[in-house]
Backbone as JSON, one array per atom type, in Angstrom:
{
  "sequence": "MHSHLLPGIDDGVATFEDAEQIVLAFQKLGYERLITTPHVMSDAYRNTPAIIHGKLDELKNYLQKRGITMPVSAAAKYYLDENLFKMLENNQQLLTFGEKYLLFETNFITEPFNLKEFIFLATTKGYKLILAHPERYLYLQNKLDKVQDLLDRGVLMQMNISSLTGYYSKQVQQMAFKLIDKKMIQWLGSDCHHLQQANLIEKAQGSRYFQKALTLPLLNNS",
  "N": [[0.73, -1.01, 0.16], [1.95, 1.26, -0.41], [3.73, 2.07, -2.64], [5.75, 2.98, -5.88], [5.07, 2.96, -8.66], [4.0, 3.81, -11.5], [4.96, 4.43, -14.59], [6.93, 7.83, -14.85], [5.32, 9.9, -13.55], [6.25, 10.69, -11.38], [8.89, 10.16, -9.25], [9.7, 7.54, -8.86], [9.58, 4.34, -11.12], [10.61, 4.38, -14.46], [9.85, 3.17, -16.82], [7.12, 1.12, -18.52], [7.97, -1.69, -18.46], [9.98, -1.31, -16.43], [8.02, -1.15, -14.2], [6.62, -3.54, -14.39], [8.9, -6.07, -13.8], [9.15, -5.23, -11.3], [6.0, -5.56, -10.11], [5.97, -8.29, -10.53], [7.58, -9.42, -9.17], [6.84, -9.0, -6.33], [4.62, -10.4, -7.23], [5.8, -13.14, -6.92], [7.13, -13.11, -3.89], [4.99, -13.49, -2.87], [2.49, -11.48, -2.54], [-0.28, -10.28, -3.02], [-2.4, -8.43, -3.45], [-1.66, -4.89, -4.81], [-1.33, -1.58, -3.76], [-0.24, 1.18, -5.83], [1.41, 4.26, -4.94], [1.8, 7.09, -6.09], [3.81, 9.91, -5.28], [2.44, 13.47, -4.53], [3.22, 16.56, -4.35], [3.59, 19.99, -4.55], [5.32, 21.49, -5.4], [7.05, 19.85, -7.01], [5.82, 17.29, -7.8], [2.99, 17.74, -9.41], [0.91, 15.92, -9.27], [-2.55, 14.65, -10.41], [-5.88, 13.2, -9.4], [-6.89, 12.79, -12.16], [-4.49, 12.58, -13.59], [-2.99, 10.16, -12.23], [-5.02, 8.14, -12.3], [-5.21, 7.93, -15.13], [-3.03, 7.18, -15.74], [-2.66, 4.48, -14.22], [-4.39, 3.17, -15.28], [-3.04, 2.87, -18.08], [-1.16, 1.08, -17.14], [-2.74, -1.28, -15.99], [-3.82, -1.89, -18.58], [-1.47, -2.49, -19.77], [0.05, -4.69, -18.16], [-2.23, -6.63, -18.33], [-1.85, -7.25, -21.23], [0.27, -9.19, -20.97], [-0.35, -11.03, -19.87], [-0.62, -10.64, -16.95], [-1.81, -11.22, -13.81], [-2.2, -9.66, -11.31], [-3.81, -7.84, -9.49], [-4.12, -3.98, -9.22], [-4.43, -0.99, -7.8], [-4.53, 2.19, -7.38], [-3.71, 5.32, -4.91], [-2.64, 7.81, -3.43], [0.21, 9.4, -2.41], [0.63, 12.2, -0.12], [2.16, 15.03, 0.31], [2.47, 16.72, 3.26], [2.03, 20.22, 2.53], [1.13, 23.4, 2.06], [-0.55, 23.57, -0.06], [-1.66, 20.91, 0.2], [-3.52, 21.91, 2.27], [-5.32, 23.34, 1.48], [-6.17, 21.91, -0.45], [-8.18, 20.2, 1.49], [-9.4, 22.25, 2.6], [-10.8, 23.06, 0.45], [-12.65, 21.25, -0.41], [-11.71, 19.45, -1.88], [-10.69, 16.29, -4.44], [-9.11, 13.97, -2.71], [-7.09, 11.1, -3.29], [-7.59, 7.84, -1.69], [-7.38, 5.05, -0.3], [-9.28, 1.77, 0.78], [-10.82, 2.19, 3.49], [-11.26, 5.42, 3.34], [-8.78, 5.62, 4.02], [-5.75, 8.26, 3.91], [-3.07, 8.33, 3.0], [0.29, 10.06, 3.97], [2.82, 12.24, 3.85], [6.02, 14.25, 5.74], [8.3, 16.75, 5.67], [11.54, 15.7, 6.21], [13.11, 16.43, 8.47], [12.03, 18.79, 10.4], [9.41, 19.2, 12.5], [6.43, 19.7, 10.94], [4.94, 23.02, 11.51], [2.48, 23.08, 11.56], [1.31, 20.72, 11.55], [-0.29, 18.76, 13.75], [-2.67, 21.13, 12.94], [-3.17, 20.17, 10.63], [-4.12, 17.44, 11.2], [-6.13, 17.5, 12.93], [-8.01, 18.85, 10.66], [-8.29, 17.09, 8.44], [-9.19, 14.27, 9.83], [-11.58, 15.84, 11.15], [-12.54, 15.57, 8.1], [-13.24, 13.13, 7.68], [-11.41, 11.67, 6.97], [-8.58, 8.74, 7.75], [-6.09, 9.05, 8.5], [-2.55, 7.94, 7.89], [0.39, 8.04, 8.49], [3.23, 8.03, 6.66], [6.51, 5.96, 6.83], [7.16, 6.26, 9.19], [9.49, 5.9, 10.65], [11.68, 7.42, 10.19], [11.77, 9.78, 9.95], [13.45, 12.76, 11.48], [12.72, 14.57, 13.42], [11.1, 12.66, 14.95], [13.0, 10.61, 15.81], [13.65, 8.2, 18.28], [11.65, 9.63, 19.91], [9.66, 8.15, 20.97], [7.44, 9.58, 22.87], [6.26, 11.38, 20.92], [5.72, 9.98, 19.02], [3.43, 8.43, 20.54], [1.76, 10.16, 20.93], [1.18, 11.26, 18.41], [-0.79, 8.59, 17.72], [-2.62, 8.72, 18.94], [-3.91, 11.07, 18.28], [-5.42, 10.01, 16.47], [-3.81, 9.45, 14.29], [-2.4, 6.78, 12.68], [0.66, 4.63, 11.88], [2.84, 3.66, 8.96], [5.17, 1.49, 8.22], [8.82, 1.04, 6.51], [9.2, -1.33, 4.96], [12.03, -1.94, 4.19], [13.38, -0.65, 5.68], [14.26, -2.44, 7.92], [16.37, -3.36, 7.16], [18.35, -1.82, 7.06], [18.93, -0.05, 5.19], [18.54, 2.52, 4.92], [19.71, 3.89, 7.08], [21.65, 2.98, 10.03], [20.8, 4.2, 11.96], [17.69, 4.47, 11.4], [17.38, 2.11, 11.15], [17.12, 0.85, 13.63], [15.27, 2.63, 15.06], [13.13, 1.65, 13.28], [12.92, -0.83, 14.32], [12.52, -0.03, 17.47], [10.0, 0.88, 17.01], [8.56, -1.48, 16.67], [9.06, -3.0, 18.81], [7.35, -1.61, 20.51], [4.71, -1.6, 19.53], [3.49, 0.1, 18.08], [2.93, 0.27, 15.19], [1.0, -0.2, 12.58], [0.83, -0.49, 9.65], [2.38, -2.46, 7.43], [4.53, -0.99, 4.33], [6.14, -1.06, 1.38], [7.21, 1.52, -0.41], [8.97, 1.24, -2.29], [10.7, 1.98, -5.27], [12.22, 1.24, -7.0], [13.84, -1.63, -8.77], [15.77, -2.52, -6.71], [14.83, -1.84, -4.36], [12.91, -3.73, -4.47], [13.44, -6.06, -3.77], [14.84, -5.84, -1.46], [12.93, -6.53, -0.37], [12.42, -9.43, 0.26], [14.78, -10.01, 1.24], [14.22, -8.58, 4.08], [12.37, -9.99, 4.76], [12.99, -12.58, 5.63], [14.12, -12.03, 8.24], [14.38, -11.54, 11.51], [12.81, -9.55, 13.05], [11.33, -8.59, 11.09], [9.34, -10.94, 11.17], [8.68, -10.48, 13.78], [6.43, -8.29, 13.21], [4.96, -9.14, 11.76], [3.3, -10.03, 14.15], [2.41, -8.18, 15.05], [-1.26, -6.63, 15.3], [-2.06, -5.52, 12.09], [-3.02, -3.76, 9.47], [-3.37, -4.57, 7.1], [-2.42, -7.1, 6.61], [-3.66, -9.59, 5.5]],
  "CA": [[0.14, 0.0, 0.01], [3.25, 2.16, -0.66], [4.76, 2.19, -3.55], [6.03, 4.01, -6.94], [4.73, 1.88, -9.64], [3.11, 4.49, -12.57], [6.21, 5.42, -15.04], [6.87, 8.76, -15.5], [4.89, 10.65, -13.03], [7.09, 10.81, -10.34], [10.72, 9.7, -8.72], [9.81, 6.17, -9.22], [9.91, 3.84, -12.07], [10.82, 5.33, -15.1], [9.08, 3.0, -18.02], [6.33, 0.07, -17.59], [9.16, -2.63, -18.07], [10.29, -1.57, -14.83], [7.01, -1.43, -13.1], [6.47, -5.14, -14.73], [9.29, -6.45, -13.63], [8.74, -4.87, -9.49], [5.29, -6.53, -9.87], [6.65, -9.71, -10.66], [8.83, -9.6, -7.75], [6.12, -8.77, -5.66], [3.74, -11.55, -6.6], [6.82, -13.72, -6.46], [6.68, -12.87, -2.53], [3.37, -13.57, -2.2], [1.55, -10.7, -2.71], [-2.01, -10.85, -3.6], [-2.98, -6.91, -3.86], [-0.75, -3.56, -4.78], [-1.64, -0.03, -4.15], [0.41, 2.35, -5.53], [1.0, 5.57, -4.28], [2.49, 8.41, -6.6], [3.96, 11.71, -4.59], [1.65, 14.48, -4.88], [3.52, 17.49, -4.26], [3.16, 21.15, -5.18], [6.82, 22.26, -5.83], [7.92, 18.94, -7.62], [5.12, 16.53, -8.37], [1.79, 18.17, -9.41], [-0.04, 15.22, -9.79], [-3.77, 15.12, -10.23], [-6.8, 12.15, -9.45], [-7.21, 12.53, -13.39], [-3.17, 11.96, -14.35], [-2.22, 9.02, -11.65], [-6.17, 7.19, -12.75], [-4.71, 7.78, -16.15], [-1.25, 6.53, -16.04], [-2.99, 3.11, -14.01], [-5.2, 2.48, -16.67], [-1.99, 2.64, -18.76], [-0.67, -0.07, -16.54], [-3.32, -2.08, -16.07], [-3.69, -2.68, -19.73], [0.18, -3.49, -20.08], [-0.11, -6.01, -17.44], [-3.23, -7.75, -18.77], [-1.37, -7.68, -22.23], [1.62, -9.8, -20.94], [-0.97, -12.05, -18.47], [-0.45, -10.56, -15.25], [-3.63, -11.23, -12.81], [-2.14, -9.0, -9.97], [-4.77, -6.31, -8.95], [-3.22, -3.32, -9.11], [-4.76, -0.27, -7.71], [-3.75, 3.63, -7.14], [-4.05, 6.43, -4.31], [-1.22, 8.58, -3.38], [0.93, 9.89, -1.11], [0.5, 13.5, -0.51], [3.17, 15.85, 1.26], [2.15, 17.84, 4.02], [2.64, 21.32, 2.49], [-0.01, 24.52, 1.96], [-1.43, 22.86, -1.25], [-2.82, 20.18, 0.53], [-4.43, 22.39, 3.07], [-5.61, 24.33, 0.32], [-7.16, 20.75, -1.34], [-8.87, 19.92, 2.15], [-10.75, 23.58, 2.96], [-11.54, 23.58, -0.97], [-13.32, 19.7, -0.53], [-10.88, 18.69, -3.6], [-10.45, 14.44, -3.86], [-7.94, 13.38, -2.54], [-7.2, 9.85, -3.65], [-7.37, 6.95, -0.68], [-7.96, 3.54, -0.28], [-10.3, 0.85, 1.71], [-12.0, 2.79, 4.57], [-11.1, 6.63, 3.47], [-7.43, 5.99, 4.15], [-5.08, 8.6, 3.33], [-1.05, 8.24, 3.38], [0.85, 11.62, 3.95], [4.32, 12.54, 4.69], [6.24, 15.22, 5.65], [9.69, 16.67, 5.66], [12.29, 14.98, 6.72], [14.07, 17.09, 9.64], [11.59, 19.17, 11.3], [8.36, 18.56, 13.18], [5.78, 21.27, 10.52], [4.24, 23.44, 12.86], [0.72, 22.88, 11.36], [1.24, 19.13, 11.44], [-1.48, 18.91, 14.48], [-3.63, 21.45, 12.66], [-3.68, 19.05, 9.73], [-4.65, 16.58, 11.65], [-7.45, 17.73, 13.33], [-8.58, 19.37, 9.65], [-8.27, 15.91, 7.82], [-9.81, 13.88, 10.63], [-12.56, 15.97, 10.95], [-13.6, 15.58, 7.09], [-13.67, 11.9, 7.84], [-10.05, 10.91, 6.46], [-8.17, 8.05, 8.51], [-4.66, 9.45, 8.38], [-1.44, 6.97, 7.62], [1.87, 8.54, 8.25], [4.74, 7.17, 5.9], [7.79, 5.61, 7.18], [7.77, 7.75, 10.67], [10.98, 5.5, 11.41], [12.71, 7.74, 8.81], [11.77, 11.43, 10.23], [14.92, 12.75, 12.01], [12.14, 14.73, 14.24], [10.62, 11.42, 15.27], [14.11, 9.82, 16.05], [14.04, 7.88, 19.32], [10.71, 10.27, 20.62], [8.41, 7.5, 20.61], [6.57, 10.15, 22.92], [5.89, 12.19, 20.05], [5.03, 8.7, 17.83], [2.56, 8.32, 21.0], [0.87, 11.36, 20.91], [0.62, 11.25, 16.95], [-1.63, 7.89, 17.8], [-3.51, 9.09, 20.31], [-4.48, 12.04, 17.53], [-5.61, 8.93, 15.23], [-2.52, 8.7, 12.97], [-1.44, 5.22, 12.33], [2.02, 4.46, 11.41], [3.27, 3.11, 7.84], [6.78, 1.29, 8.5], [9.13, 0.95, 5.17], [9.83, -3.09, 5.46], [13.0, -1.67, 3.76], [14.09, -0.06, 7.03], [15.03, -2.84, 8.69], [17.47, -4.07, 6.6], [19.3, -1.01, 7.21], [18.45, 0.16, 3.88], [18.23, 3.97, 4.56], [20.5, 4.37, 8.1], [21.52, 1.95, 10.75], [19.88, 4.85, 13.1], [16.69, 4.07, 11.1], [16.47, 0.85, 11.47], [17.13, 0.91, 15.3], [13.72, 3.22, 15.34], [12.15, 0.31, 13.3], [13.14, -1.61, 15.65], [12.18, 0.11, 18.54], [8.22, 0.76, 16.97], [7.58, -2.73, 16.38], [8.63, -3.66, 19.95], [6.48, -1.22, 21.19], [3.31, -1.97, 19.09], [3.48, 1.12, 16.71], [3.2, -0.18, 13.54], [-0.21, -0.73, 12.16], [0.55, -0.79, 7.96], [3.84, -2.41, 6.01], [4.99, -1.11, 3.09], [7.66, -1.3, 0.59], [8.34, 2.46, -0.32], [9.17, 0.6, -3.64], [10.77, 3.14, -6.22], [12.9, 0.54, -8.08], [13.77, -3.56, -8.18], [16.74, -3.12, -5.85], [14.27, -1.84, -3.63], [11.4, -4.79, -4.18], [14.53, -7.0, -3.49], [15.03, -6.14, -0.32], [11.86, -7.07, 0.7], [13.27, -10.63, 0.6], [15.92, -9.77, 2.23], [14.13, -8.31, 5.11], [11.36, -11.29, 5.36], [14.11, -13.5, 6.12], [14.65, -11.28, 9.6], [13.37, -11.39, 13.27], [11.78, -8.2, 13.3], [9.7, -8.59, 9.98], [8.55, -12.03, 11.79], [7.78, -10.15, 14.61], [6.08, -7.03, 13.16], [3.48, -9.9, 11.67], [2.88, -10.7, 15.15], [1.23, -7.08, 15.15], [-2.54, -6.28, 14.71], [-1.53, -4.93, 10.81], [-4.29, -3.35, 8.73], [-2.56, -5.28, 5.46], [-2.22, -8.72, 6.56], [-4.93, -10.7, 5.44]],
  "C": [[0.92, 1.02, 0.03], [4.17, 1.75, -1.54], [4.99, 3.51, -4.47], [6.08, 3.51, -8.39], [4.19, 2.64, -11.17], [4.26, 4.85, -13.34], [5.83, 6.75, -15.26], [6.22, 10.38, -14.88], [5.48, 10.85, -11.54], [8.39, 10.71, -9.88], [10.5, 8.48, -9.15], [10.03, 5.62, -10.6], [10.02, 4.48, -13.0], [9.84, 4.71, -16.72], [8.15, 1.66, -17.27], [7.04, -1.35, -17.28], [9.4, -2.95, -16.92], [9.21, -1.89, -13.74], [6.01, -3.04, -13.15], [7.32, -5.88, -14.01], [9.43, -6.61, -11.58], [7.25, -5.97, -9.59], [5.34, -7.73, -9.86], [6.84, -10.28, -9.49], [7.72, -9.59, -6.96], [5.17, -10.07, -5.62], [4.69, -12.82, -6.39], [6.83, -13.74, -4.31], [6.16, -12.83, -1.93], [2.16, -12.33, -1.84], [0.44, -10.64, -3.39], [-2.64, -9.37, -4.58], [-1.67, -5.95, -4.42], [-1.57, -2.41, -5.32], [-0.89, 0.96, -3.97], [-0.25, 3.73, -5.59], [2.1, 6.9, -5.02], [2.35, 9.4, -5.52], [2.89, 12.39, -5.24], [2.37, 15.59, -3.93], [3.88, 18.7, -5.13], [4.44, 21.97, -5.58], [7.97, 20.98, -6.72], [6.84, 17.49, -8.31], [3.35, 16.86, -8.11], [1.15, 17.29, -9.9], [-1.41, 15.15, -9.14], [-4.58, 13.77, -10.02], [-6.75, 11.65, -11.18], [-5.72, 12.17, -14.4], [-2.98, 10.82, -13.85], [-3.72, 8.02, -12.18], [-5.88, 6.5, -14.44], [-3.63, 6.87, -16.81], [-1.78, 5.0, -15.2], [-3.49, 2.58, -14.59], [-4.37, 1.71, -17.53], [-1.15, 1.2, -18.08], [-0.51, -1.48, -16.28], [-3.48, -3.03, -17.57], [-2.51, -3.22, -20.08], [0.32, -4.51, -19.03], [-0.89, -7.06, -18.17], [-2.6, -8.06, -20.09], [-0.08, -8.42, -22.25], [0.63, -10.78, -20.02], [-1.2, -12.27, -17.25], [-1.27, -10.43, -14.84], [-3.36, -10.12, -11.68], [-2.92, -7.93, -10.11], [-3.54, -5.38, -8.75], [-4.26, -1.96, -8.81], [-4.25, 1.14, -7.14], [-4.64, 4.33, -5.89], [-3.23, 6.98, -4.48], [-0.85, 8.64, -2.08], [1.26, 10.74, -1.35], [1.26, 14.3, 0.98], [2.77, 16.79, 1.64], [2.99, 19.05, 3.71], [1.39, 22.34, 2.62], [-1.08, 24.03, 0.93], [-2.84, 21.93, -0.87], [-3.72, 20.62, 1.28], [-5.43, 22.98, 2.11], [-6.86, 23.15, 0.11], [-8.54, 20.02, -0.09], [-9.75, 20.95, 2.63], [-11.32, 23.38, 1.54], [-12.92, 21.95, -0.61], [-13.25, 19.22, -1.71], [-10.99, 17.05, -3.06], [-9.36, 14.81, -3.92], [-8.1, 11.84, -2.7], [-6.75, 8.91, -2.21], [-7.98, 6.0, -1.15], [-8.62, 3.02, 1.03], [-10.82, 2.14, 2.48], [-12.0, 4.43, 4.36], [-9.57, 6.91, 4.05], [-6.27, 6.57, 3.59], [-3.79, 8.61, 3.7], [-0.68, 9.39, 3.21], [2.39, 11.36, 4.05], [4.8, 13.89, 4.91], [7.8, 15.55, 5.51], [10.46, 16.41, 6.7], [13.2, 15.55, 8.29], [13.19, 17.55, 10.7], [10.1, 19.37, 11.25], [7.52, 19.87, 12.06], [4.94, 21.37, 11.6], [2.97, 23.6, 12.45], [0.74, 20.93, 11.03], [-0.21, 19.06, 12.37], [-2.72, 19.74, 13.97], [-4.45, 20.64, 11.48], [-4.38, 17.64, 10.01], [-6.25, 16.97, 11.38], [-8.3, 18.34, 11.73], [-9.08, 17.37, 9.01], [-8.99, 15.07, 8.7], [-11.46, 14.33, 10.93], [-13.41, 15.94, 9.42], [-14.01, 13.88, 6.66], [-12.46, 11.01, 7.15], [-9.39, 10.37, 7.75], [-6.64, 8.21, 7.69], [-3.76, 7.99, 8.52], [0.16, 7.93, 7.47], [2.9, 7.49, 7.5], [5.99, 7.12, 6.51], [8.39, 6.33, 8.61], [9.39, 7.01, 11.27], [12.33, 6.75, 10.83], [12.93, 9.46, 9.34], [12.73, 11.58, 11.6], [13.89, 13.45, 13.7], [11.31, 13.87, 14.98], [11.99, 10.42, 16.2], [14.37, 9.7, 17.79], [13.36, 9.07, 20.31], [9.67, 9.58, 20.14], [7.13, 7.97, 22.06], [5.41, 10.91, 22.42], [4.67, 11.47, 18.76], [3.58, 8.35, 18.78], [1.49, 9.26, 20.96], [0.29, 11.66, 19.52], [-1.03, 9.82, 17.19], [-2.56, 7.97, 18.6], [-4.06, 9.79, 19.52], [-5.16, 11.26, 16.43], [-5.04, 9.01, 13.85], [-2.24, 7.37, 13.31], [-0.51, 5.07, 11.38], [2.45, 3.07, 10.1], [4.58, 2.45, 8.18], [6.97, 0.79, 7.1], [9.84, -0.41, 5.5], [11.48, -2.8, 5.0], [13.87, -1.17, 4.79], [14.69, -1.01, 7.71], [16.0, -4.06, 8.58], [18.6, -3.19, 6.85], [19.61, 0.12, 5.95], [18.95, 2.27, 3.69], [19.64, 4.21, 5.84], [20.76, 3.2, 9.34], [20.61, 3.01, 11.76], [18.28, 4.96, 12.63], [15.81, 3.35, 11.11], [16.33, 0.5, 12.71], [14.95, 1.73, 15.38], [12.84, 2.62, 14.78], [11.74, -0.19, 14.26], [12.21, -1.51, 16.85], [10.29, 0.36, 18.36], [7.76, -0.38, 16.81], [7.31, -3.16, 17.47], [7.81, -2.46, 20.69], [4.92, -0.72, 21.04], [2.97, -0.91, 18.57], [2.83, 1.25, 15.76], [1.69, -0.79, 13.19], [-0.45, -0.99, 10.35], [2.02, -1.24, 8.25], [3.74, -2.23, 5.03], [6.17, -1.64, 2.22], [8.31, 0.25, 0.13], [9.08, 2.33, -1.86], [9.43, 1.96, -4.89], [11.47, 2.3, -7.27], [12.74, -1.26, -7.88], [14.35, -4.06, -7.33], [15.77, -2.96, -4.7], [13.0, -3.41, -3.47], [12.28, -5.81, -3.52], [15.07, -7.07, -2.41], [14.45, -6.64, 0.89], [11.86, -8.59, 1.26], [13.85, -10.33, 1.35], [15.02, -9.55, 3.62], [12.81, -9.59, 5.59], [12.08, -12.02, 6.34], [14.33, -12.87, 8.23], [13.79, -11.64, 10.85], [12.36, -10.26, 13.41], [10.88, -8.09, 12.41], [9.02, -9.71, 10.71], [7.9, -11.21, 12.87], [6.64, -9.11, 14.58], [4.82, -7.75, 12.78], [2.73, -9.99, 12.63], [1.84, -9.33, 15.24], [-0.37, -6.97, 14.91], [-2.63, -5.25, 13.31], [-2.61, -4.88, 9.96], [-4.02, -3.87, 7.57], [-2.12, -6.33, 5.52], [-3.1, -9.51, 6.2], [-4.32, -11.28, 3.96]]
}
């Protein structure tokens, strides 16, 4: 429920062939459904529902012609910026999945001054927020009280599986371990941009902490 498999619209895969390789890799790993989530960022990737749905249709047609039956749908990963606020305030369509789950991210260095305001606004409009890769944010590093505060405000946590391998850094890996130990994770995602990251999932599946994560009441482990 977190990947970048629609070619040419963000920093994910460049071609449909690249997307095909990753879909087949996930299929081999036992996945039964993919929800890809391209970036929506006002200063970099100005994707709209029309752009995302159009590219999704192209990908599905491509896979169908090759006899690949893996169900693929799309939502988005929204960057918390002024544009996201405006879209919420103007009741513009935001791409969600499941029971109105909205995946979002923030800058990696400092806690956004408007984070709590955003959470309040989005939840009052019926969205169920999911914070992408909390283990990667410097402002949350070793601050489990801040993570708990977000959970108490109704924000769900999605960990990147590749964080368990040390792919981002040892610091991020250790934070991922702590979040699992404290049972603070509700979703596992790949954040897959290219085949190398898909291959890391297989490596992570053999780790003790991945198996421990699977004992949590994950919302996408079915």
